[in-house]
Tab-separated table of C-alpha atoms and ligand atoms in Angstrom:
chain	number	residue	atom	x	y	z
A	1	UNK	CA	69.624	84.493	120.351
A	2	UNK	CA	73.019	84.225	118.690
A	3	UNK	CA	73.551	81.709	115.876
A	4	UNK	CA	77.219	81.107	115.078
A	5	UNK	CA	79.252	78.197	113.786
A	6	UNK	CA	82.869	77.188	114.299
A	7	UNK	CA	85.041	77.044	111.179
A	8	UNK	CA	88.051	75.965	113.250
A	9	UNK	CA	88.643	76.122	116.996
A	10	UNK	CA	89.700	79.754	116.666
A	11	UNK	CA	87.678	81.005	113.674
A	12	UNK	CA	83.962	81.522	114.147
A	13	UNK	CA	81.398	82.376	111.477
A	14	UNK	CA	79.242	85.188	112.826
A	15	UNK	CA	77.247	85.972	109.662
A	16	UNK	CA	73.595	85.429	108.853
A	17	UNK	CA	71.155	85.168	105.953
A	18	UNK	CA	68.532	87.720	105.020
A	19	UNK	CA	65.651	85.573	103.716
A	20	UNK	CA	63.324	88.506	103.045
A	21	UNK	CA	65.463	90.234	100.453
A	22	UNK	CA	64.393	89.384	96.913
A	23	UNK	CA	66.834	91.459	94.893
A	24	UNK	CA	70.533	91.736	95.705
A	25	UNK	CA	71.752	95.305	95.134
A	26	UNK	CA	68.077	95.920	94.348
A	27	UNK	CA	68.832	94.358	90.955
A	28	UNK	CA	69.636	90.660	91.003
A	29	UNK	CA	66.911	88.128	91.854
A	30	UNK	CA	67.574	85.833	94.800
A	31	UNK	CA	65.821	82.497	95.060
A	32	UNK	CA	65.924	82.107	98.840
A	33	UNK	CA	67.722	85.114	100.304
A	34	UNK	CA	71.318	86.229	100.628
A	35	UNK	CA	74.016	85.352	103.121
A	36	UNK	CA	76.430	87.884	104.555
A	37	UNK	CA	79.522	86.278	106.026
A	38	UNK	CA	81.712	87.679	108.743
A	39	UNK	CA	84.321	85.929	110.850
A	40	UNK	CA	85.760	86.317	114.353
A	41	UNK	CA	89.373	85.213	114.900
A	42	UNK	CA	90.353	84.388	118.472
A	43	UNK	CA	94.108	84.537	118.943
A	44	UNK	CA	96.357	86.439	121.353
A	45	UNK	CA	94.637	89.359	119.647
A	46	UNK	CA	91.041	89.192	118.457
A	47	UNK	CA	89.915	90.226	115.007
A	48	UNK	CA	86.598	90.644	113.232
A	49	UNK	CA	86.761	90.173	109.485
A	50	UNK	CA	84.216	92.526	107.906
A	51	UNK	CA	80.732	93.375	109.114
A	52	UNK	CA	77.385	92.679	107.440
A	53	UNK	CA	74.277	94.228	105.883
A	54	UNK	CA	71.881	96.351	107.962
A	55	UNK	CA	69.090	93.775	107.455
A	56	UNK	CA	70.780	91.372	109.877
A	57	UNK	CA	72.298	93.848	112.342
A	58	UNK	CA	70.474	92.578	115.431
A	59	UNK	CA	71.608	88.976	115.333
A	60	UNK	CA	75.007	90.042	114.069
A	61	UNK	CA	75.929	91.953	117.232
A	62	UNK	CA	74.722	89.037	119.374
A	63	UNK	CA	76.879	86.714	117.275
A	64	UNK	CA	80.002	88.818	117.706
A	65	UNK	CA	79.570	89.155	121.462
A	66	UNK	CA	78.956	85.431	121.804
A	67	UNK	CA	82.003	84.543	119.675
A	68	UNK	CA	84.244	86.891	121.638
A	69	UNK	CA	83.065	85.363	124.908
A	70	UNK	CA	83.670	88.545	126.878
A	71	UNK	CA	86.979	89.461	125.239
A	72	UNK	CA	87.659	92.884	123.759
A	73	UNK	CA	87.882	93.308	119.992
A	74	UNK	CA	91.364	94.385	118.882
A	75	UNK	CA	90.940	94.630	115.088
A	76	UNK	CA	88.167	95.057	112.539
A	77	UNK	CA	89.530	94.179	109.117
A	78	UNK	CA	87.624	95.848	106.289
A	79	UNK	CA	88.156	93.936	103.053
A	80	UNK	CA	85.425	95.730	101.141
A	81	UNK	CA	83.696	99.046	101.862
A	82	UNK	CA	80.357	98.259	100.192
A	83	UNK	CA	77.403	98.886	102.547
A	84	UNK	CA	76.295	95.240	102.539
A	85	UNK	CA	79.516	94.537	104.451
A	86	UNK	CA	79.979	97.835	106.278
A	87	UNK	CA	76.579	98.765	107.631
A	88	UNK	CA	77.668	97.670	111.096
A	89	UNK	CA	81.034	99.390	111.375
A	90	UNK	CA	79.555	102.227	113.424
A	91	UNK	CA	77.819	99.733	115.742
A	92	UNK	CA	81.103	97.861	116.235
A	93	UNK	CA	82.867	101.141	116.982
A	94	UNK	CA	80.221	102.097	119.538
A	95	UNK	CA	80.628	98.729	121.296
A	96	UNK	CA	84.444	98.614	120.990
A	97	UNK	CA	85.640	102.248	120.825
A	98	UNK	CA	89.337	101.268	120.844
A	99	UNK	CA	89.128	98.757	117.995
A	100	UNK	CA	91.705	99.288	115.237
A	101	UNK	CA	90.167	99.523	111.782
A	102	UNK	CA	92.420	97.748	109.302
A	103	UNK	CA	92.124	98.962	105.721
A	104	UNK	CA	93.904	100.805	102.959
A	105	UNK	CA	93.832	104.492	102.017
A	106	UNK	CA	90.802	104.020	99.775
A	107	UNK	CA	88.976	102.009	102.456
A	108	UNK	CA	89.175	104.954	104.847
A	109	UNK	CA	88.205	107.454	102.145
A	110	UNK	CA	85.051	105.441	101.363
A	111	UNK	CA	84.325	104.929	105.067
A	112	UNK	CA	84.273	108.699	105.595
A	113	UNK	CA	82.157	109.215	102.463
A	114	UNK	CA	79.521	106.654	103.427
A	115	UNK	CA	79.282	107.150	107.181
A	116	UNK	CA	79.609	110.039	109.538
A	117	UNK	CA	82.519	108.505	111.446
A	118	UNK	CA	85.586	110.502	112.351
A	119	UNK	CA	87.914	108.064	114.073
A	120	UNK	CA	91.327	108.626	112.486
A	121	UNK	CA	93.024	107.454	115.706
A	122	UNK	CA	91.469	104.028	115.144
A	123	UNK	CA	92.881	103.660	111.641
A	124	UNK	CA	95.469	100.943	111.066
A	125	UNK	CA	96.425	101.480	107.406
A	126	UNK	CA	97.941	98.605	105.428
A	127	UNK	CA	99.394	98.130	101.953
A	128	UNK	CA	99.687	95.052	99.785
A	129	UNK	CA	102.193	92.607	101.303
A	130	UNK	CA	101.874	94.028	104.835
A	131	UNK	CA	101.185	91.551	107.612
A	132	UNK	CA	99.233	91.639	110.852
A	133	UNK	CA	100.422	89.409	113.693
A	134	UNK	CA	97.544	88.133	115.781
A	135	UNK	CA	99.556	85.555	117.781
A	136	UNK	CA	99.509	82.073	116.298
A	137	UNK	CA	98.060	83.468	113.086
A	138	UNK	CA	99.552	86.063	110.794
A	139	UNK	CA	97.437	87.693	108.118
A	140	UNK	CA	99.049	88.957	104.927
A	141	UNK	CA	97.145	91.564	102.915
A	142	UNK	CA	96.731	91.189	99.189
A	143	UNK	CA	95.331	94.197	97.381
A	144	UNK	CA	92.566	93.205	94.966
A	145	UNK	CA	91.524	96.507	93.370
A	146	UNK	CA	88.288	96.258	91.401
A	147	UNK	CA	87.611	92.695	92.316
A	148	UNK	CA	84.394	94.531	92.644
A	149	UNK	CA	85.336	97.973	94.034
A	150	UNK	CA	88.680	99.864	94.018
A	151	UNK	CA	89.439	99.462	97.733
A	152	UNK	CA	88.973	95.679	97.862
A	153	UNK	CA	91.656	93.622	99.535
A	154	UNK	CA	91.982	89.969	100.487
A	155	UNK	CA	93.798	88.597	103.480
A	156	UNK	CA	95.725	85.379	103.572
A	157	UNK	CA	96.344	83.464	106.768
A	158	UNK	CA	99.962	82.362	106.384
A	159	UNK	CA	99.879	79.564	108.953
A	160	UNK	CA	96.950	77.565	107.544
A	161	UNK	CA	96.614	78.855	103.982
A	162	UNK	CA	93.154	80.351	104.510
A	163	UNK	CA	92.087	83.000	102.010
A	164	UNK	CA	89.575	85.654	103.084
A	165	UNK	CA	88.489	86.727	99.639
A	166	UNK	CA	85.953	89.560	100.108
A	167	UNK	CA	83.375	89.353	97.263
A	168	UNK	CA	85.694	87.045	95.310
A	169	UNK	CA	84.379	83.459	95.141
A	170	UNK	CA	81.005	84.613	96.482
A	171	UNK	CA	77.606	83.493	95.273
A	172	UNK	CA	73.946	84.519	95.360
A	173	UNK	CA	73.118	82.117	98.098
A	174	UNK	CA	71.547	81.742	101.534
A	175	UNK	CA	73.351	79.665	104.160
A	176	UNK	CA	71.010	77.321	105.969
A	177	UNK	CA	73.229	75.821	108.663
A	178	UNK	CA	75.530	74.161	106.144
A	179	UNK	CA	78.355	76.601	105.571
A	180	UNK	CA	80.783	74.552	103.495
A	181	UNK	CA	80.417	73.781	99.794
A	182	UNK	CA	81.039	70.084	100.555
A	183	UNK	CA	77.864	70.091	102.690
A	184	UNK	CA	75.820	71.559	99.832
A	185	UNK	CA	74.687	70.886	96.277
A	186	UNK	CA	77.987	72.046	94.802
A	187	UNK	CA	77.405	70.558	91.326
A	188	UNK	CA	74.005	72.191	90.974
A	189	UNK	CA	73.026	75.406	92.664
A	190	UNK	CA	76.458	76.448	93.937
A	191	UNK	CA	78.187	76.230	90.558
A	192	UNK	CA	75.312	78.045	88.808
A	193	UNK	CA	74.964	80.770	91.429
A	194	UNK	CA	78.735	81.288	91.699
A	195	UNK	CA	78.895	81.977	87.971
A	196	UNK	CA	75.850	84.266	87.988
A	197	UNK	CA	77.414	86.143	90.902
A	198	UNK	CA	80.840	86.364	89.267
A	199	UNK	CA	79.527	87.575	85.911
A	200	UNK	CA	77.160	90.209	87.234
A	201	UNK	CA	79.244	91.472	90.138
A	202	UNK	CA	82.857	91.001	89.064
A	203	UNK	CA	82.688	89.939	85.394
A	204	UNK	CA	83.529	93.388	84.083
A	205	UNK	CA	86.876	93.335	85.873
A	206	UNK	CA	88.459	90.244	84.340
A	207	UNK	CA	91.954	91.705	84.069
A	208	UNK	CA	91.905	92.695	87.755
A	209	UNK	CA	90.790	89.212	88.738
A	210	UNK	CA	93.637	87.710	86.729
A	211	UNK	CA	96.138	90.020	88.469
A	212	UNK	CA	94.978	88.850	91.887
A	213	UNK	CA	95.051	85.199	90.821
A	214	UNK	CA	98.651	85.789	89.763
A	215	UNK	CA	99.465	87.140	93.231
A	216	UNK	CA	97.941	83.957	94.713
A	217	UNK	CA	99.953	81.698	92.408
A	218	UNK	CA	102.070	79.258	94.380
A	219	UNK	CA	100.385	79.998	97.723
A	220	UNK	CA	98.833	76.925	99.297
A	221	UNK	CA	95.107	77.613	99.605
A	222	UNK	CA	93.374	75.269	102.001
A	223	UNK	CA	90.213	77.247	102.551
A	224	UNK	CA	88.456	80.121	100.766
A	225	UNK	CA	86.204	82.228	102.987
A	226	UNK	CA	84.158	84.693	100.908
A	227	UNK	CA	81.719	87.332	102.145
A	228	UNK	CA	78.681	85.680	100.501
A	229	UNK	CA	77.711	82.062	100.066
A	230	UNK	CA	79.532	78.877	100.973
A	231	UNK	CA	83.053	78.493	102.301
A	232	UNK	CA	85.306	76.190	100.258
A	233	UNK	CA	87.537	73.713	102.130
A	234	UNK	CA	87.293	70.708	99.795
A	235	UNK	CA	90.452	70.580	97.659
A	236	UNK	CA	88.582	69.746	94.451
A	237	UNK	CA	86.074	72.512	95.031
A	238	UNK	CA	88.884	75.007	95.684
A	239	UNK	CA	90.658	74.047	92.435
A	240	UNK	CA	87.379	74.120	90.529
A	241	UNK	CA	86.604	77.633	91.739
A	242	UNK	CA	90.090	78.967	91.019
A	243	UNK	CA	90.073	77.373	87.533
A	244	UNK	CA	86.633	78.819	86.773
A	245	UNK	CA	87.688	82.264	88.001
A	246	UNK	CA	90.687	82.105	85.636
A	247	UNK	CA	88.408	81.009	82.761
A	248	UNK	CA	85.574	83.477	83.408
A	249	UNK	CA	88.005	86.353	83.952
A	250	UNK	CA	89.711	85.505	80.641
A	251	UNK	CA	86.307	85.535	78.910
A	252	UNK	CA	86.860	81.944	77.811
A	253	UNK	CA	83.602	80.018	77.365
A	254	UNK	CA	82.957	77.143	79.713
A	255	UNK	CA	81.328	74.958	77.083
A	256	UNK	CA	81.261	74.524	73.316
A	257	UNK	CA	77.568	74.679	72.615
A	258	UNK	CA	74.825	77.063	71.520
A	259	UNK	CA	72.840	79.564	73.538
A	260	UNK	CA	69.849	81.086	71.736
A	261	UNK	CA	68.357	84.332	73.015
A	262	UNK	CA	65.220	85.569	71.332
A	263	UNK	CA	62.561	88.238	71.609
A	264	UNK	CA	59.109	87.666	70.150
A	265	UNK	CA	55.786	89.452	70.485
A	266	UNK	CA	53.548	87.011	68.624
A	267	UNK	CA	55.543	83.799	68.618
A	268	UNK	CA	56.903	83.838	65.061
A	269	UNK	CA	60.524	84.626	65.948
A	270	UNK	CA	60.265	82.013	68.674
A	271	UNK	CA	59.069	79.538	66.045
A	272	UNK	CA	62.128	80.353	63.911
A	273	UNK	CA	64.639	79.806	66.724
A	274	UNK	CA	62.755	76.701	67.800
A	275	UNK	CA	63.334	75.282	64.334
A	276	UNK	CA	66.994	76.275	64.457
A	277	UNK	CA	67.372	74.521	67.827
A	278	UNK	CA	65.760	71.331	66.495
A	279	UNK	CA	68.068	71.330	63.470
A	280	UNK	CA	71.110	71.860	65.719
A	281	UNK	CA	69.991	69.022	67.982
A	282	UNK	CA	69.491	66.748	64.984
A	283	UNK	CA	73.012	67.603	63.876
A	284	UNK	CA	74.315	66.430	67.242
A	285	UNK	CA	74.619	69.627	69.310
A	286	UNK	CA	74.000	68.970	73.007
A	287	UNK	CA	73.162	71.231	75.955
A	288	UNK	CA	71.322	73.749	73.789
A	289	UNK	CA	69.614	76.501	75.729
A	290	UNK	CA	66.918	78.790	74.441
A	291	UNK	CA	65.677	81.796	76.428
A	292	UNK	CA	62.899	84.308	75.854
A	293	UNK	CA	64.654	87.532	76.833
A	294	UNK	CA	61.351	89.200	77.756
A	295	UNK	CA	60.719	86.905	80.681
A	296	UNK	CA	64.211	85.860	81.749
A	297	UNK	CA	66.161	87.955	84.195
A	298	UNK	CA	69.157	89.612	82.479
A	299	UNK	CA	71.493	88.398	85.247
A	300	UNK	CA	70.817	84.792	84.195
A	301	UNK	CA	71.252	85.697	80.523
A	302	UNK	CA	74.647	87.299	81.344
A	303	UNK	CA	75.694	84.186	83.232
A	304	UNK	CA	74.720	81.943	80.317
A	305	UNK	CA	76.547	84.188	77.851
A	306	UNK	CA	79.704	83.630	79.921
A	307	UNK	CA	79.180	79.905	79.753
A	308	UNK	CA	78.475	79.308	76.045
A	309	UNK	CA	80.857	79.552	73.094
A	310	UNK	CA	78.156	80.272	70.475
A	311	UNK	CA	75.325	82.744	70.896
A	312	UNK	CA	72.400	83.216	68.504
A	313	UNK	CA	70.548	86.512	68.891
A	314	UNK	CA	67.080	86.691	67.361
A	315	UNK	CA	64.919	89.786	67.435
A	316	UNK	CA	61.924	91.212	65.594
A	317	UNK	CA	62.099	94.760	64.290
A	318	UNK	CA	60.324	97.010	66.713
A	319	UNK	CA	59.482	100.625	65.987
A	320	UNK	CA	62.096	100.671	63.249
A	321	UNK	CA	64.916	99.123	65.265
A	322	UNK	CA	65.933	96.377	67.663
A	323	UNK	CA	63.464	95.271	70.345
A	324	UNK	CA	64.602	97.346	73.313
A	325	UNK	CA	64.969	94.403	75.715
A	326	UNK	CA	67.333	92.702	73.259
A	327	UNK	CA	69.215	95.973	72.949
A	328	UNK	CA	69.526	96.140	76.750
A	329	UNK	CA	70.745	92.544	77.027
A	330	UNK	CA	73.425	93.037	74.369
A	331	UNK	CA	74.597	96.379	75.785
A	332	UNK	CA	74.805	94.988	79.315
A	333	UNK	CA	76.853	91.996	78.118
A	334	UNK	CA	79.237	94.350	76.314
A	335	UNK	CA	79.437	96.651	79.338
A	336	UNK	CA	80.497	93.598	81.345
A	337	UNK	CA	83.201	93.097	78.687
A	338	UNK	CA	81.853	89.918	77.103
A	339	UNK	CA	84.241	88.897	74.325
A	340	UNK	CA	85.696	85.901	72.579
A	341	UNK	CA	82.307	84.586	71.427
A	342	UNK	CA	80.869	83.329	68.133
A	343	UNK	CA	77.695	85.236	67.277
A	344	UNK	CA	74.860	84.567	64.822
A	345	UNK	CA	71.801	86.668	64.026
A	346	UNK	CA	68.176	86.197	63.117
A	347	UNK	CA	65.642	88.983	62.527
A	348	UNK	CA	61.990	89.299	61.757
A	349	UNK	CA	60.414	92.198	59.859
A	350	UNK	CA	56.896	92.860	58.723
A	351	UNK	CA	57.799	96.032	56.871
A	352	UNK	CA	61.443	96.792	57.694
A	353	UNK	CA	63.834	98.434	60.129
A	354	UNK	CA	67.361	98.524	61.496
A	355	UNK	CA	67.259	95.566	63.947
A	356	UNK	CA	69.902	93.548	62.123
A	357	UNK	CA	72.139	96.549	61.432
A	358	UNK	CA	72.028	97.539	65.100
A	359	UNK	CA	72.890	94.029	66.310
A	360	UNK	CA	75.731	93.747	63.787
A	361	UNK	CA	77.147	97.097	64.870
A	362	UNK	CA	77.573	95.818	68.444
A	363	UNK	CA	79.718	92.871	67.376
A	364	UNK	CA	81.814	94.347	64.591
A	365	UNK	CA	85.160	94.134	66.419
A	366	UNK	CA	86.798	90.976	64.979
A	367	UNK	CA	89.293	90.904	67.881
A	368	UNK	CA	86.455	90.035	70.239
A	369	UNK	CA	83.759	88.390	68.150
A	370	UNK	CA	83.406	86.099	65.170
A	371	UNK	CA	80.178	86.196	63.191
A	372	UNK	CA	79.027	82.736	62.219
A	373	UNK	CA	76.770	82.094	59.189
A	374	UNK	CA	74.477	84.392	57.263
A	375	UNK	CA	71.772	86.181	59.265
A	376	UNK	CA	68.376	84.566	58.872
A	377	UNK	CA	65.703	87.076	57.860
A	378	UNK	CA	62.074	86.123	58.505
A	379	UNK	CA	59.154	88.097	57.056
A	380	UNK	CA	56.473	88.049	59.762
A	381	UNK	CA	56.160	84.246	60.044
A	382	UNK	CA	58.315	81.241	59.240
A	383	UNK	CA	57.511	79.546	55.912
A	384	UNK	CA	58.840	76.414	54.274
A	385	UNK	CA	60.819	78.824	52.068
A	386	UNK	CA	62.824	79.861	55.168
A	387	UNK	CA	63.965	76.345	55.918
A	388	UNK	CA	67.068	76.414	53.666
A	389	UNK	CA	68.462	79.599	55.269
A	390	UNK	CA	67.769	78.319	58.811
A	391	UNK	CA	69.426	75.029	57.861
A	392	UNK	CA	72.395	76.908	56.388
A	393	UNK	CA	72.832	78.784	59.660
A	394	UNK	CA	72.619	75.515	61.632
A	395	UNK	CA	75.286	74.004	59.334
A	396	UNK	CA	77.565	77.026	59.775
A	397	UNK	CA	77.233	76.838	63.561
A	398	UNK	CA	77.930	73.107	63.607
A	399	UNK	CA	80.975	73.591	61.352
A	400	UNK	CA	82.227	76.308	63.688
A	401	UNK	CA	81.668	74.086	66.752
A	402	UNK	CA	83.646	71.301	65.104
A	403	UNK	CA	86.427	73.540	63.783
B	1	FMN	C1	54.838	97.779	68.653
B	1	FMN	C2	55.349	97.046	67.463
B	1	FMN	C3	56.215	97.678	66.607
B	1	FMN	C4	56.678	97.035	65.496
B	1	FMN	N1	57.566	97.670	64.683
B	1	FMN	C5	57.983	97.059	63.543
B	1	FMN	C6	58.897	97.707	62.667
B	1	FMN	O1	59.358	98.812	62.897
B	1	FMN	N2	59.249	97.076	61.536
B	1	FMN	C7	58.776	95.848	61.226
B	1	FMN	O2	59.127	95.333	60.179
B	1	FMN	N3	57.941	95.183	62.059
B	1	FMN	C8	57.536	95.773	63.199
B	1	FMN	N4	56.683	95.136	64.048
B	1	FMN	C9	56.216	93.827	63.665
B	1	FMN	C10	57.114	92.758	64.248
B	1	FMN	O3	58.328	92.774	63.614
B	1	FMN	C11	56.341	91.479	64.138
B	1	FMN	O4	55.857	91.231	65.443
B	1	FMN	C12	57.162	90.345	63.643
B	1	FMN	O5	57.362	90.451	62.271
B	1	FMN	C13	56.547	89.023	63.992
B	1	FMN	O6	57.383	88.405	64.918
B	1	FMN	P1	56.910	87.909	66.334
B	1	FMN	O7	55.701	87.038	66.116
B	1	FMN	O8	58.087	87.132	66.785
B	1	FMN	O9	56.580	89.082	67.195
B	1	FMN	C14	56.236	95.733	65.194
B	1	FMN	C15	55.380	95.089	66.088
B	1	FMN	C16	54.944	95.719	67.202
B	1	FMN	C17	54.028	95.005	68.143
């Protein structure tokens, strides 16, 4: 049976949650599934805003038919051509052969590449700034290239200030009846999962995000309706999300504190960073976080790297170089364009290798990174003799935090 919920009298959520999926994009761990949002607008004309993933196709079609209540579908607006939002375009076309597909040139190019659909007569191409009159509501299209993929666009409902933001403002999150952030644990899970989603999905494209935020400047935004996770209608939540998007996209840290990422086979490097963390805590640093990179998902590490101002990287030498999981974490963060961070190093060698040199080489651009303190070098296990150099690093980090 259908399962829909009214957003307003004329906007109906017709999405669903896939609770069996464990990895989004077959990469990112999901705690309790993933929601795929889609919306039906009932006006003089009817519109469907995006479709959903193939995993929820069955209920999705029931939802659309129920929401339309026997009416025809005039428009399908395609904000993003990724398969988790487009897997049902062909099904919609089969059910409503005359529906107009609203998208831009790149949308239609990707549609033809992904699916064997040849329906040029159905295309309703739009550019940034174009509008679509539905009756009481008018949608204005805002191009948002690379706010994930190149074809992405947002639409803005002029009458009520509702922003349909594609993957923007999404999160790794199921929806369990409560659709709105003000019905959910906003300060806990939603904030955390919104950042993890932003960093891993959109984080690389900070400058594009900033361009779109500029286009939205001055527009009243009374509701944000993303394609994943909760809808934002609470004014404080809306401002929080827009402020965070500006901060994350500018690669500005969210907090002045220390994140410590370490690798360790036999516990000695862990012992060294544990001592560093205790010294930092004793010197007054709060909200320290320490992660073993071997058993923490990289998507969480990326999210934390976006949050913290200071990052300590600690790795043993391994086969003459950096432990490969540490190498992967650093390279992924740099691929996502992490910058504007203060970095410190710690290494452990039993006989020698290039671990430190390799880590230093990744952060040598002074425009993007500042190296804090002298690297701590452990020989196999931590000794009392190492205490002064660990303490010196803690002092340098504290001085940098207080600068
Ligand atoms: C497979 C393997 C390869 C290693 N390669 C090196 C190496 O190239 N150079 C080195 O100095 N130590 C090497 N080590 C020793 C580690 O650096 C050693 O585990 C470390 O000094 C102790 O830190 P841990 O207890 O945090 O693992 C290797 C260890 C393992 C298990």
